XYZ file of C-alpha atoms in Angstrom:
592
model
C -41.587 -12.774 -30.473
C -38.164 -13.384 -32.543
C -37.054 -16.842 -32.026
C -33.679 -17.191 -29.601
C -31.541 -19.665 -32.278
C -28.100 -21.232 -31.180
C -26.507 -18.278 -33.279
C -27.551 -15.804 -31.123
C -26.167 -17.838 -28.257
C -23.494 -18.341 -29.765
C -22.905 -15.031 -30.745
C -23.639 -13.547 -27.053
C -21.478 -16.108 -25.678
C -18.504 -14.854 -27.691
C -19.760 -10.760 -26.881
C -19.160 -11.608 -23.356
C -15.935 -13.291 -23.087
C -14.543 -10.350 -25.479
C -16.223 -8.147 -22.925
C -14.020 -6.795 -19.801
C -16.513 -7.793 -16.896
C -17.358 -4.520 -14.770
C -15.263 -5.839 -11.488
C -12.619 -6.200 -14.085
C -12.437 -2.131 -14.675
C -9.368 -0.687 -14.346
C -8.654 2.406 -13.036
C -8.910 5.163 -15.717
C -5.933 7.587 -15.317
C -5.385 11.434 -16.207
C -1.915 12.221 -17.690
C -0.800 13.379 -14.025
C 0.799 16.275 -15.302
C 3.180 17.568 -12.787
C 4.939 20.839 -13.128
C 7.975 21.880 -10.284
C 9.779 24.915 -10.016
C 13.720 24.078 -9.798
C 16.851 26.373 -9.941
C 17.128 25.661 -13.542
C 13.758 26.300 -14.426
C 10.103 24.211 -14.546
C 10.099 21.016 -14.739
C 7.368 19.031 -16.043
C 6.615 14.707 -16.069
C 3.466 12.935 -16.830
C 1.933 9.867 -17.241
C 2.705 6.806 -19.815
C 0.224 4.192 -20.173
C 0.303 0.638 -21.411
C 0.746 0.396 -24.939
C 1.605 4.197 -25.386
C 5.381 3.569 -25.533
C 5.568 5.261 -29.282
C 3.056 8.000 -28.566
C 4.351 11.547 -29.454
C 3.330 14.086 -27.040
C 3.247 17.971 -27.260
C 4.097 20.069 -24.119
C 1.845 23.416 -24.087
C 2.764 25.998 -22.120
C 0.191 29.335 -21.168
C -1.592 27.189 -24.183
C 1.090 27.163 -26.853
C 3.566 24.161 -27.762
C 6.533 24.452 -26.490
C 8.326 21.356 -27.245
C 7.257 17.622 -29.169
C 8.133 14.529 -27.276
C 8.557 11.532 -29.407
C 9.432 8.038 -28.683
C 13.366 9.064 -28.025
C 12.453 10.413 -25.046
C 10.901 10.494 -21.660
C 7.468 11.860 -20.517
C 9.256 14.232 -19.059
C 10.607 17.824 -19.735
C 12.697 21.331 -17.886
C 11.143 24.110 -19.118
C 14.187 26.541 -19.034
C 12.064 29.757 -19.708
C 9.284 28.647 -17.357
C 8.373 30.676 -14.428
C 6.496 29.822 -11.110
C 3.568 31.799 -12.752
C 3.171 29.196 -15.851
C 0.578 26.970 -16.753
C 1.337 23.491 -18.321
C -0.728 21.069 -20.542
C 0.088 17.908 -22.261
C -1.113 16.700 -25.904
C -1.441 14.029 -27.469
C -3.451 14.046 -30.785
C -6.381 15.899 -30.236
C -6.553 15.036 -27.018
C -5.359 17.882 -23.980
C -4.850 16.829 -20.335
C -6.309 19.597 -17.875
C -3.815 22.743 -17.331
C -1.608 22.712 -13.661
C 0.103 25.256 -11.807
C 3.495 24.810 -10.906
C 4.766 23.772 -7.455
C 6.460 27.073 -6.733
C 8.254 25.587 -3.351
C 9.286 22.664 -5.351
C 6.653 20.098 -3.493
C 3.357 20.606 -2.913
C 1.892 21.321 0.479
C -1.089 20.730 1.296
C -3.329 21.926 4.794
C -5.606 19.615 6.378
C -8.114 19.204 8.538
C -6.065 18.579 12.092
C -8.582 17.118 14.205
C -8.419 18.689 17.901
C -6.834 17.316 20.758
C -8.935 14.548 22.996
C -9.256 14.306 27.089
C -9.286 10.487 28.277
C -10.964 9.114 30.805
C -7.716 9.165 33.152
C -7.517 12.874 32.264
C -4.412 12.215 30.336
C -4.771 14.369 26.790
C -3.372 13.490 23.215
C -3.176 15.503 19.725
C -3.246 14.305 16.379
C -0.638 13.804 13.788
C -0.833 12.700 9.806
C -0.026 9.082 9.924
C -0.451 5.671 7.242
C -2.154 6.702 3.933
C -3.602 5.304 0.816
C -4.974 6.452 -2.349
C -7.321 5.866 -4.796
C -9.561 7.524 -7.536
C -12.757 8.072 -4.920
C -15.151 9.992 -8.235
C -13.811 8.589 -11.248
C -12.490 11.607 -12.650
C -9.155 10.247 -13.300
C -7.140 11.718 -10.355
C -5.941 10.582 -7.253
C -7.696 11.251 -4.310
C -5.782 10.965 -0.493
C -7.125 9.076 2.768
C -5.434 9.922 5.736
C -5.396 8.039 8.875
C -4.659 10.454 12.082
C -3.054 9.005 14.901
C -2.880 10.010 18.509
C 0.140 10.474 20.259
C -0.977 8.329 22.598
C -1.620 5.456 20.386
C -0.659 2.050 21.497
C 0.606 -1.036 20.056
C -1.193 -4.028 21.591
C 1.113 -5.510 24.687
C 0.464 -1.608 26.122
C -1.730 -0.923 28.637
C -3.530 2.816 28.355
C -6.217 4.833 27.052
C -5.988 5.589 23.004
C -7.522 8.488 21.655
C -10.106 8.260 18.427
C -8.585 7.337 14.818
C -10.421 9.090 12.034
C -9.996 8.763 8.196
C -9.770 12.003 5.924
C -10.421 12.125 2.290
C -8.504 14.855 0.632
C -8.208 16.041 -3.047
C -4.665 16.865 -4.681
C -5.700 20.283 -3.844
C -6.372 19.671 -0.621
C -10.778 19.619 -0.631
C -11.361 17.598 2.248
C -13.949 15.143 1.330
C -15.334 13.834 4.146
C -14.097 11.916 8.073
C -14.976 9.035 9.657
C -14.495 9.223 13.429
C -14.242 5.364 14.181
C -15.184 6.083 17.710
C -14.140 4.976 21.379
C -14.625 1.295 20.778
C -11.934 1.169 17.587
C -8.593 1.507 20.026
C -5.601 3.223 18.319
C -2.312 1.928 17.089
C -0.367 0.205 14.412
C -2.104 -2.685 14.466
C -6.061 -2.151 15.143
C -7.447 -0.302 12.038
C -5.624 -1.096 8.667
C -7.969 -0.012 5.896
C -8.536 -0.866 2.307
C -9.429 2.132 -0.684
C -10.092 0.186 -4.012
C -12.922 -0.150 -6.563
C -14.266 -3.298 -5.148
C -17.470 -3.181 -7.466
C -15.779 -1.638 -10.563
C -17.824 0.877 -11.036
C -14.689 3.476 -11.215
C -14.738 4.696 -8.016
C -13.378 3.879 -4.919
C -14.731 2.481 -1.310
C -13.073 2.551 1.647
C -13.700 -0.393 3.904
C -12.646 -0.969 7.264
C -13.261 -2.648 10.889
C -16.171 -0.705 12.806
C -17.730 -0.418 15.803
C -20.516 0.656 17.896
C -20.421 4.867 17.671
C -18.370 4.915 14.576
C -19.315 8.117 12.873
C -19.824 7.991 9.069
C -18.867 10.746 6.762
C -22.241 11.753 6.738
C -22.436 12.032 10.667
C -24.594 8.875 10.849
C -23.842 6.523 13.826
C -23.183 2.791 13.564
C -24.608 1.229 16.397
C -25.405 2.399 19.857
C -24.068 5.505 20.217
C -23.629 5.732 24.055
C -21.821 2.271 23.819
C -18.029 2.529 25.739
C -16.436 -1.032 26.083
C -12.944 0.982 27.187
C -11.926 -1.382 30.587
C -10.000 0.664 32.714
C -6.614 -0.380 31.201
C -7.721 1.299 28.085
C -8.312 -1.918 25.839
C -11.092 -2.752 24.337
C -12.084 -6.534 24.629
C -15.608 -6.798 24.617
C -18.734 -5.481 22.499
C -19.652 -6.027 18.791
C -17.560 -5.817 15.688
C -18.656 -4.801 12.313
C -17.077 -4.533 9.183
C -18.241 -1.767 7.286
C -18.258 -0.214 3.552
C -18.085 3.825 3.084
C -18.661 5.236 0.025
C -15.450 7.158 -1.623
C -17.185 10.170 -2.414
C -19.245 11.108 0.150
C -18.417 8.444 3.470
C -21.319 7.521 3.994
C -21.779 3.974 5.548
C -23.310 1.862 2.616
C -22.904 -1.743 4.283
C -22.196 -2.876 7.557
C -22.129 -6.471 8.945
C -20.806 -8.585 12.005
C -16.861 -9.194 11.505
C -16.813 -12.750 11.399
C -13.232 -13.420 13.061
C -14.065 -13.935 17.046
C -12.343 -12.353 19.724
C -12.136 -15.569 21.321
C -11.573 -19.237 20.187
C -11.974 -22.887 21.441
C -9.408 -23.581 23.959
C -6.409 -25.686 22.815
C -3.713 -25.284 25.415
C -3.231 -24.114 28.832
C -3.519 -20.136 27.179
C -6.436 -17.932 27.339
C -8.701 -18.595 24.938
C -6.242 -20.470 22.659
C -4.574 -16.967 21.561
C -1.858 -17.273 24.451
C -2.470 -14.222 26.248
C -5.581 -12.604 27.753
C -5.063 -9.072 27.178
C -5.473 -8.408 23.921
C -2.337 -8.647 22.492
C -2.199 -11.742 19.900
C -6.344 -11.429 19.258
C -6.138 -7.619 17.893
C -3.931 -7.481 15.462
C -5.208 -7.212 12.655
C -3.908 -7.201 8.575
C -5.916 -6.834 5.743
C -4.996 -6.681 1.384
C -6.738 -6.368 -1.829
C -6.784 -9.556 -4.206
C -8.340 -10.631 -7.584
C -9.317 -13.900 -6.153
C -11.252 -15.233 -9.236
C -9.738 -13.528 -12.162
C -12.190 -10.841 -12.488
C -13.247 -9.323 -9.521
C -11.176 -7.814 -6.600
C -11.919 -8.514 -2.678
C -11.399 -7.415 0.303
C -9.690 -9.700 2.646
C -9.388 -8.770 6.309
C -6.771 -11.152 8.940
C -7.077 -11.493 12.868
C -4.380 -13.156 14.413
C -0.883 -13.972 13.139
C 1.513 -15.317 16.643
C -0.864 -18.172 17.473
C -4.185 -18.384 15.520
C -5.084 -17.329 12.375
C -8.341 -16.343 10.776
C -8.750 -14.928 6.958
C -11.833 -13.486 5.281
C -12.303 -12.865 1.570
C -15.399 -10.252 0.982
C -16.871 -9.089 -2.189
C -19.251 -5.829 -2.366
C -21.392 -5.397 -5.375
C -22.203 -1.661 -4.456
C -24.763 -2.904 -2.217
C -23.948 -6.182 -0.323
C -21.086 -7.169 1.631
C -20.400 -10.517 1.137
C -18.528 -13.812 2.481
C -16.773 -15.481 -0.425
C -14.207 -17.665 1.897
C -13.232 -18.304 5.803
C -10.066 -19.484 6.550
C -9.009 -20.906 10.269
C -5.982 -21.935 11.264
C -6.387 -22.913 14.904
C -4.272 -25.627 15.757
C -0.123 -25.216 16.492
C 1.454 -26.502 13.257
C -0.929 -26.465 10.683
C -1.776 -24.096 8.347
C -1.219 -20.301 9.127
C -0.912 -20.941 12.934
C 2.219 -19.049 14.235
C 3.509 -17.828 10.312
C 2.496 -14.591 10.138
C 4.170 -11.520 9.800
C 3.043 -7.708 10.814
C 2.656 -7.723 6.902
C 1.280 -9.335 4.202
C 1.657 -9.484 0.435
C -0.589 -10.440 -2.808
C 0.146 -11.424 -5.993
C -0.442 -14.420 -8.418
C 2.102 -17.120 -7.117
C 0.806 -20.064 -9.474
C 0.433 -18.298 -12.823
C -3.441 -19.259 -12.549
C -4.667 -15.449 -13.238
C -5.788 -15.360 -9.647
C -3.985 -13.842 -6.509
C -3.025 -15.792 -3.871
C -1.827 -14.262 -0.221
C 1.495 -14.668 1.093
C 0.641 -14.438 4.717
C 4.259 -14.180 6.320
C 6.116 -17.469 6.559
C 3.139 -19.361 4.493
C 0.672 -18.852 2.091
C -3.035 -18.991 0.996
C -4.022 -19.919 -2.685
C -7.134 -18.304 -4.354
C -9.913 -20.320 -2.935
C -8.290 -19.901 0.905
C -6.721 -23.318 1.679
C -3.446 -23.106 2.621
C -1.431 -23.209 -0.136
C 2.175 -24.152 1.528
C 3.500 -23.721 5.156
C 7.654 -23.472 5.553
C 7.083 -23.870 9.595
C 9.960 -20.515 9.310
C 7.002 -18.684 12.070
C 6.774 -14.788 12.384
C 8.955 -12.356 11.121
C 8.783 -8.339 10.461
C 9.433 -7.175 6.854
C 8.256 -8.730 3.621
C 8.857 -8.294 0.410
C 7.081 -10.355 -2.476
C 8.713 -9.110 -5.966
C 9.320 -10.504 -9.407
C 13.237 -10.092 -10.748
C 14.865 -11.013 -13.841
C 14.031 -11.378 -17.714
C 11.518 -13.948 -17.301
C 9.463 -12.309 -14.168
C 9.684 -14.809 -11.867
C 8.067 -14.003 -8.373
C 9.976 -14.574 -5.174
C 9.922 -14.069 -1.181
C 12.272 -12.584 0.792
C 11.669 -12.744 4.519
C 13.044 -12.246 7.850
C 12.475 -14.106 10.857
C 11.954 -13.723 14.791
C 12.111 -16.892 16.542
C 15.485 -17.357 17.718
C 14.940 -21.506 16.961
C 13.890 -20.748 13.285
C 16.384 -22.114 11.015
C 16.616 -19.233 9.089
C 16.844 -15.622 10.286
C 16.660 -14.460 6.521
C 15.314 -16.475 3.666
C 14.202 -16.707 -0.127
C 11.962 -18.764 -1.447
C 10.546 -19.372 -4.703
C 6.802 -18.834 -5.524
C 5.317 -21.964 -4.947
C 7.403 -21.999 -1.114
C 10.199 -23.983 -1.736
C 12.978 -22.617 0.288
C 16.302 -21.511 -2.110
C 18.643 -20.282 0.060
C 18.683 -18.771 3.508
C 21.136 -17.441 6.865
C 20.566 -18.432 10.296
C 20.870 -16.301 12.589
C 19.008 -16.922 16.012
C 17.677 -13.716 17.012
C 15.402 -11.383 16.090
C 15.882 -10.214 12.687
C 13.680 -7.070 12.457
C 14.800 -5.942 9.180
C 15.556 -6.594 5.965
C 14.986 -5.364 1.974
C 15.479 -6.727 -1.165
C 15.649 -4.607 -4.048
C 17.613 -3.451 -7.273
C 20.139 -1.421 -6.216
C 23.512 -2.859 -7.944
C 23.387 -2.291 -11.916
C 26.738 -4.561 -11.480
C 24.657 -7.418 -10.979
C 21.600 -8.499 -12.853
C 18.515 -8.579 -10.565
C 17.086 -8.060 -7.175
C 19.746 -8.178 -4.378
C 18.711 -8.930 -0.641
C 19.877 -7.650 2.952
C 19.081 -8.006 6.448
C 20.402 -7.832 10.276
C 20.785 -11.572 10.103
C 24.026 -11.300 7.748
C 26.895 -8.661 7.064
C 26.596 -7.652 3.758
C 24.468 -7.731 0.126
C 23.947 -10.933 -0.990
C 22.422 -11.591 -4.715
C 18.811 -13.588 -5.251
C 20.944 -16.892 -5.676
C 22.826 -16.270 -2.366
C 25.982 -15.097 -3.511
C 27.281 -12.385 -1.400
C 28.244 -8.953 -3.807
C 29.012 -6.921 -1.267
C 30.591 -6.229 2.229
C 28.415 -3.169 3.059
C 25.084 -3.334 4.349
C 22.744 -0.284 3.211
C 19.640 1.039 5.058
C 16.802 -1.322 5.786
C 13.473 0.651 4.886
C 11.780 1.199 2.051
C 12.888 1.182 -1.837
C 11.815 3.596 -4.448
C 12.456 5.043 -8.310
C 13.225 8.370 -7.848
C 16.785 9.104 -9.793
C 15.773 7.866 -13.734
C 17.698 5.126 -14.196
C 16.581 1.051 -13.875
C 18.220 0.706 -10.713
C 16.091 1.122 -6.778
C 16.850 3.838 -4.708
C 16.813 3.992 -1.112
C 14.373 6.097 1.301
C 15.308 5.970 4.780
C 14.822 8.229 7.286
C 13.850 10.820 5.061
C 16.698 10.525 2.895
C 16.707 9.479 -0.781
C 20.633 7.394 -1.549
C 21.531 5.562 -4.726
C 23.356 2.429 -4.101
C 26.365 2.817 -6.511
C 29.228 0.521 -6.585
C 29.555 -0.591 -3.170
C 28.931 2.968 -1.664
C 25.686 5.187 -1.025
C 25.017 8.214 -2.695
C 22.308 11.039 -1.435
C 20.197 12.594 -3.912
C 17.667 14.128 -1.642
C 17.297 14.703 1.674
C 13.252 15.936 3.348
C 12.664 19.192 3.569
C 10.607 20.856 6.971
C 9.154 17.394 7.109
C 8.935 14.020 9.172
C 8.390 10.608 9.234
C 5.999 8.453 10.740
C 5.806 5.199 12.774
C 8.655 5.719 15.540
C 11.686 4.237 14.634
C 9.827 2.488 11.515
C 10.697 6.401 9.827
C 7.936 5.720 6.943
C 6.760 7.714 4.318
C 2.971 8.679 5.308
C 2.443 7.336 1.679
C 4.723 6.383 -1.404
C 3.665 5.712 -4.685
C 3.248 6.530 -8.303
C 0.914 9.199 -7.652
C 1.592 11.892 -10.357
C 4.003 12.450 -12.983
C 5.946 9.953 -14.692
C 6.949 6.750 -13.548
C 9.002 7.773 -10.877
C 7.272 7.382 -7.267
C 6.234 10.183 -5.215
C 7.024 10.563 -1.259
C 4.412 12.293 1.197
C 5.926 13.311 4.741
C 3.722 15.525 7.361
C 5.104 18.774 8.304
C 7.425 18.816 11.283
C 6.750 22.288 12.061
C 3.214 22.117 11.467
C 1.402 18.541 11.549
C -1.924 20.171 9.657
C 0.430 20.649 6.845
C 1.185 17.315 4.487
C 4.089 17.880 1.353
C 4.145 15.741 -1.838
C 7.437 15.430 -2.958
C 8.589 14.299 -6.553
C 11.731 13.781 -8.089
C 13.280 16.372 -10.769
C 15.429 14.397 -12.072
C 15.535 13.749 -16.025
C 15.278 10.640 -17.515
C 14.999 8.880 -20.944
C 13.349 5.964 -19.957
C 9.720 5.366 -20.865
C 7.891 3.072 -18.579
C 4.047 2.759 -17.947
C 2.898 4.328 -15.071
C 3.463 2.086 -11.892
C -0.381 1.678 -10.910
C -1.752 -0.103 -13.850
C 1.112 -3.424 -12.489
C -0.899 -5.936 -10.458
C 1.349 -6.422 -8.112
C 2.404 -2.787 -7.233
C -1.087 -1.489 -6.871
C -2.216 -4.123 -4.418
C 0.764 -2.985 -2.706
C -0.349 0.677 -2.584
C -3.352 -0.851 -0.949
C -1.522 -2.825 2.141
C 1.335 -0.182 2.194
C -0.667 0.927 5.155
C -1.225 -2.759 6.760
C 0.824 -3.332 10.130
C 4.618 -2.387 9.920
C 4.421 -0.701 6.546
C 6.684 -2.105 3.694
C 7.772 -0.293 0.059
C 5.942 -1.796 -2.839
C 7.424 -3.838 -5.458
C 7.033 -4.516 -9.369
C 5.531 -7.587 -10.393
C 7.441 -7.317 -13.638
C 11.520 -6.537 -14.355
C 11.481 -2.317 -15.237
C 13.660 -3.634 -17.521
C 11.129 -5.926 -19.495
C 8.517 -2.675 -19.531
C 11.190 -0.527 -22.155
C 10.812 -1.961 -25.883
């Protein structure tokens, strides 16, 4: 037997810290080629990745080169002479990305799987429409896969009293494949709030897992039940308040359950007033809703971290799955008024490294949870609606911009700085539902912010820029230059000057979540840089289209999913009252 000598220790020591550890596997992107039919000809976009800024690439179309793209230019190109009937392919070196077809309606539609309409108890009967999505690469092959949540129309949000209809989860391809459903079953009740749901590589093996709240007579993708299947804890208000609650694992490819265990987070909780069960109401309302994120917790590895409760009580889990095991890393409780989490959280949440330690911490609406899930500061601001957690300026600085709904909160829109402290804010004493912050003015350096509580733009240092308020939703690249655009409502605007200017407008399609008027999904999905919008057919809700901007631009930028910040975003765009992701770096610090 060869002797083991402190060199070889040595030297396997060193192998392993140059070594990426599996959970730290990123996910391994195709170019993304995109190519769209336009008035003026094909137009073609595809993916940069870290470090490629001075790659030269060689568009190939119907297999011969049709134009070099160096350095000077984008990763994009308009094909003049192409035709709806071309095929496009993207070099670089050797290496050749697979061949696409062009969109020939300028978006891609794609049909689903509409599941049929459901008979309640009452006798009442709902359909289905596309609602939240995510996506994620579910077989490692590079691509994007979709997961779509379907809603019934007579979903509920939590104060309502009424019979829900099932939710299911599709997996789709890019071409539209469907992959597999999971029927969550009677015993999952329907709405905004109940079933957000995480798709990431939480055990780095390259492919995705969905992971979600469960019940007894969930349905896997493989038709397997979880749990008795003749189980129906539906009282005859339509809630569901009683009965186990699992947390369970799918696999990305196939759906099948993998792992399922009790969700630790009781319904109920000591009592510590005069209210029900601590939560303050009885029915349901403050002990169901539910948030949930993806966060690199320890530097390496990424969990899954599911929330119950944000009004009164809070309680956060951190999980991490090895591919087998589902397991407990951290339980936070925040169960007394004024300490902690109690009474600061939002319908949303955000993630991203506030301390600079290399590990994510959670802002959890008006406070926030370091890596290791004690609280990591508490502003006392309470709940609020929108969000936004987003870095701005040359050195990358994070910061919090939040609005708040207690009419005795002494600010109805803030921002604070990473670590909590509070840098500027506007009272307002009423419920301020919205509010964005965002890049919009290329007259002034950095993110600007915006919200019912005050007429007008105001800059990050609280300076107001402007007298005009624009739209409230979500933010998103789309036109080529450095600057946000806006999406509201279906409607693309660039915020030029003081005044709005629309550069797209939906086509045969809707949005989603009432008067919320999401996006079923946005995000860097295909192409180059710019972010892609996915809206559900309004004449036909088995239909979904991907849009994508045609617009040229000379900017290079790596593609949006390989930042931190952004792609945990992707993953809780779907969380509660959806909100747009953000950059956790300037765009302007990605060009050389």
């Amino acid at each position: 037997m060869k002797r083991f000598t402190l060199l070889h220790f040595v030297f396997l020591t060193v192998l392993t810290l140059l070594l990426p550890a599996q959970t730290q596997a990123k996910e391994r992107l195709d170019r993304g080629l995109a190519a769209i039919q336009t008035p003026e000809g094909v137009f073609t976009s595809w993916r940069l990745m870290p470090g490629e800024e001075d790659a030269v690439f060689t568009l190939l179309r119907d297999g011969e080169p049709i134009a070099r793209l160096d350095a000077s230019t984008g990763t994009n190109y308009l094909d003049r002479d192409g035709t709806s009937d071309s095929v496009y392919a993207v070099r670089r070196g050797k290496k050749v990305s697979p061949a696409v077809k062009v969109w020939k309606d300028g978006f891609l539609t794609l049909t689903l799987d509409l599941p049929a309409e459901q008979t309640m108890p009452d006798g009442s009967v709902c359909q289905y429409r596309p609602n939240d999505m995510s996506c994620a690469d579910l077989d490692g092959d590079g691509r994007f896969e979709l997961i779509v949540k379907w809603d019934p129309t007579n979903s509920r949000d939590n104060s309502q009293s009424g019979y829900t209809g099932k939710t299911f989860l599709n997996a789709y391809t890019l071409e539209g494949k469907k992959l597999w459903r999971v029927d969550l079953g009677v015993n999952i009740r329907s709405g905004a709030h109940y079933s957000p749901f995480l798709v990431y590589d939480f055990d780095g093996d390259g492919k995705a897992e969905l992971v979600c709240k469960t019940a007894d007579g969930t349905v896997d993708g493989q038709g397997r039940v979880l749990g008795d299947p003749r189980a129906d804890y539906r009282g005859t208000n339509g809630k569901v308040l009683d009965g186990p609650e699992f947390l369970t694992v799918f696999d990305g490819q196939t759906g099948a359950a993998v792992c399922t265990i009790d969700y630790p987070a009781p319904r109920t909780i000591r009592r510590m007033d005069r209210s029900a069960d601590g939560w303050g109401d009885d029915y349901g309302n403050r002990c169901d809703r539910f948030l949930a994120c993806a966060a690199c917790l320890d530097g390496e590895r990424t969990s899954a971290v599911f929330c119950r409760g944000y009004y009164t009580a809070a309680y956060v889990m951190a999980f991490d799955f090895d591919g087998k095991e589902l397991k407990l890393r951290w339980f936070h409780k925040s169960e007394t008024p004024g300490e902690g989490l109690y009474g600061e959280g939002n319908h949303s949440l955000a993630v991203g490294d506030l301390d600079g330690d290399g590990r994510d911490e959670i802002v959890f609406g008006s406070a926030a949870l370091d890596d290791d899930g004690t609280v990591l500061y508490r502003t006392g601001l309470g709940h609020g609606d929108a969000l936004h957690l987003f870095a701005s300026g040359a050195d990358g600085k994070l910061y919090v911009f939040g609005v708040h709904e207690d009419k005795k909160s002494d600010y109805g829109m803030e921002v604070r700085a990473a670590d909590g402290k509070i840098l500027w804010g506007v009272p307002a004493g009423f419920d301020v539902g919205r509010g964005l912050a965002a890049d919009v003015d290329p007259d002034h350096p950095g993110f600007e912010v915006w919200s019912y509580a005050a007429d007008g733009m105001f800059s990050l240092d609280g300076k107001k820029i402007s007298d005009r308020r624009p739209s409230m939703n979500f933010r998103i690249y789309w036109d080529g230059d450095l600057q946000d655009e806006l999406f509201d409502r279906g409607t693309i605007d660039s915020w030029q000057t003081g005044r709005l200017a629309t550069l797209w407008k939906m086509n045969h399609s809707t949005t989603i979540n009432g008067t919320k008027s999401n996006p079923n999904l946005q995000a860097d999905l295909l192409g180059d840089w710019r972010e892609e919008v996915i809206l559900y057919n309004s004449e036909n809700p088995a239909q979904i289209n991907i849009f994508s901007t045609t617009i040229p631009t000379r900017y290079r930028v790596p593609c949006l999913m390989t930042d931190h910040l952004y792609r945990m975003a992707i993953v809780w765009q779907n969380v509660g009252y959806n909100q747009p992701p953000h950059l956790g770096r300037s765009l302007h610090s990605s060009l050389k």
